[in-house]
Amino acid sequence: MTVIYNSLAVAVLSLVFVTSSAFSLLHTNHNLSTHPIAKDKCPQNGVCEVFTSSTKLRSIAADKDSESAVSENVSSLPQRSGKFQSDVYDKPVVVLGCSSGDGNELSRLAEAFTKSHGAASPLNGLECDLPTANAQGITNAVLLDFKDTTMDASAVADVARKYYDNDFLVIYVNVQNESGKLEESFIHNSDYELCIKPEDKTDEESWDNVEWQLELLLARAFLPLAVPGSDSPSYNSATLTMGQNAFFLSLSFPEITDAEPYIEAMCQDNDAMEFRSDLLACRDDRFETLYSLQKIRQMCRPHATRAPMLPYLGSVIDDSLPVVYTVRTAHQAGTYPDDEEGIVKMFDLLQLGLRGAAEVLDVESAWDAQMTDAILAQVEQKYATQILGSHHVVGEQVSDEEALAINRRCALGGRAHGAKVVLSMEEGGDDHQAYKAAQASRDAAKEAGDPLIPHISLILGEKGQYSRVLNLPFTPVTHESLPFVAAPGQMSASELMTTRLIMGLVPPMKYGILGHNISYSVSPAMQGAAFAAARLPHSYSLIDMESVEEFVNSDFWDDDVFGGCSVTIPHKQAIIPHLDSLTDAAQTIGAVNTVIVKKPDDDQSERTLIGDNTDWKGIYNPLNRKLGGSASSSEGKVGVALILGGGGTARAAAYAATQLGLEKIYYNRTPSKAQDLADTFGGRVAISLNEDDSDAEETTSFGSLLKTMHGETRVVISTLPAAAEFELPSWFVENAKDSDKIPIIFDVNYKPYWTKLLHQGDDNGFPIVRGSEMLWEQGVGQFELWTGRTAPYKVMKAVVLENCLPENE
């Protein structure tokens, strides 16, 4: 057996080879003894129950006791702990398995992980003796390669269990045909699984995909857990994933590679792929099923223009199209056996979806309550997967009351993130029934104080096509290029959007950016490209007006199809009196950069104009990623943000720094403006950027304030114009280079691409963030507020960079 401990410094991989007899000493004296152990361990039989339960099956659709068994458990379950999310998890990542004889797969993955991401980490609170003085927040990884081990399966299980039971994130690297009798030990003592075949290591492109798949698993593991009914901005929001005019394509091929000729065209119109594991020829082979899940991700990767952003170790993954993982049973319009043995195996297959980090897991609401509870409990403890509770009524028409009850049951007692109900309709039946039942279910949930979740409401067959038009959230679709449809009556995303447009369900809305002397703005190109990528019929214009009054008296403002606007200088404050309400962020910052128009549910009420501010998110998001989800500082020190400037963007920066948990020091040539920031957001004002005070009676210099506060600068945010050619003082740069926590330099200017401050930071090895990143991040926030769906992150980023990058970059 080979045990490899990796201290992930920049481009450094420490390999320690020990014999199996020496393992216990290494195991006892290494990471397990130097990191706190969480008291709330995983349930001893949590996974095993799913694998071995022989509880008699009961239909939730017909048995109210089963419904209550799922919902009553809510009060007895722990709150969503998200024990692996980036701002909580502070342990090494454990990778275990058996490499092939000449492949060294596990070592290669560890080395790639180290070289690519050693200096940026979501793991906080780790104390490591590192050879690199300027490395920050270093991740540790424990790699357990049991190739050629002489240990028996029981001993291997004991080793793996010590990590798994003590809440380490454990990933099983399943190299085909290498684990043998150890496989069960690896499965039961790991959280995620990555499958590797011999052909994956034959060339650089194939191995690059393996490394990408590992990054994806880790990124998904580090996400915050999805909260049912939450509409707060999040990297993991079902309100956006299952949002308005979003589509997932149902794949129904027996071999997943059969879809490859159609993938490029399908990705252009769809926001997710439905992985119908029940239709796969390999569905009873767990390795091949998981590998097929990885394969569909790989095939979509080059064409994933509508993929959302996924944060990963200070950077982002923007080429992973979400997957809806489904096991549809025979009586639910699927093919998987639904006898007692079949349902137990079905839950085994659902478990694979979690281990493969599926974005959405379809959980039929009609089956065993205990097994359903077990899989929901796992999601609530550690998986960022969103649960889609579902039920299909096949071959009979139910009453309106029954339709409502089914919708309510698919919420799984408030534990599902979305509900999908598919009904049947007799000739002459009500083709609005599914739509009305979904609306009634939301009304009932609101009245009961339950989470308000997306409801997907459809009617089977050709006669139910109108229901698919009416269903705006997350509609299952086919594609024109496919040789057959996954279900009768399915329409393509293009057909649905065209029909909705003709019927006025998705009217072309008018958006724009309001400002003065803004011909340089990239926003029209960015938002226009985003609307086009999402196949939305909206427009986005440049609105250059000298006064806000001119705009609010214009036809654009009064138009029934005015959907909202971006607001830039000099109108961010002047627009406020013309709005009906402000979000907390806009109210606190005192500026609006986004106007949202909320239409009434009836034709009698007037529209509502809401002012929001996404500028702060444009600052917060990249800094939060670079900081690894936490602004923790060296022991005994306070994390500080130095904010330069005193205008509206400085206010957004102060708000962002507050949300990051940083103390604030402000510097501006006009101290009164800096004091205004301190009065609003808290913090201290530096009169100079000197290291020491010239007047011993006062503490007014930046350096003296840092000493008084026991502060450590984690970020520097400059909102000064590029023409100021600002640079940080040399004393600060030299001190920061020797710090355990190197500061991040953020310059909000997106032109020029390189400012003097960014050059200074880059030359001295500091992480840097450009204003171009702020531009597309705040734009992504605006798009999602306006449309109620995920933004095509990669498209918006590409447009900004195309307009901002110098020719030689």
mmCIF file of C-alpha atoms in Angstrom, residues 41 108 117-118 127 143 292 312 413 416 501 504 616 741 753 767:
data_model
loop_
_atom_site.group_PDB
_atom_site.id
_atom_site.type_symbol
_atom_site.label_atom_id
_atom_site.label_comp_id
_atom_site.label_asym_id
_atom_site.label_seq_id
_atom_site.Cartn_x
_atom_site.Cartn_y
_atom_site.Cartn_z
ATOM 1 C CA LYS A 41 -20.714 12.358 13.219
ATOM 2 C CA ARG A 108 -1.375 11.971 -10.850
ATOM 3 C CA HIS A 117 -4.580 24.992 -6.909
ATOM 4 C CA GLY A 118 -2.015 24.822 -4.161
ATOM 5 C CA GLU A 127 -2.085 25.093 10.388
ATOM 6 C CA LEU A 143 -4.265 10.365 -0.543
ATOM 7 C CA SER A 292 -22.029 7.428 -18.130
ATOM 8 C CA TYR A 312 -13.820 26.517 -7.233
ATOM 9 C CA GLY A 413 -42.892 17.830 3.584
ATOM 10 C CA ALA A 416 -37.873 19.297 -1.806
ATOM 11 C CA LEU A 501 -44.019 34.415 -27.633
ATOM 12 C CA GLY A 504 -47.888 36.609 -25.118
ATOM 13 C CA TRP A 616 -21.526 45.171 -4.276
ATOM 14 C CA LYS A 741 -2.190 36.009 4.476
ATOM 15 C CA TYR A 753 -6.968 46.296 -18.385
ATOM 16 C CA PRO A 767 -3.670 37.920 -6.181
#
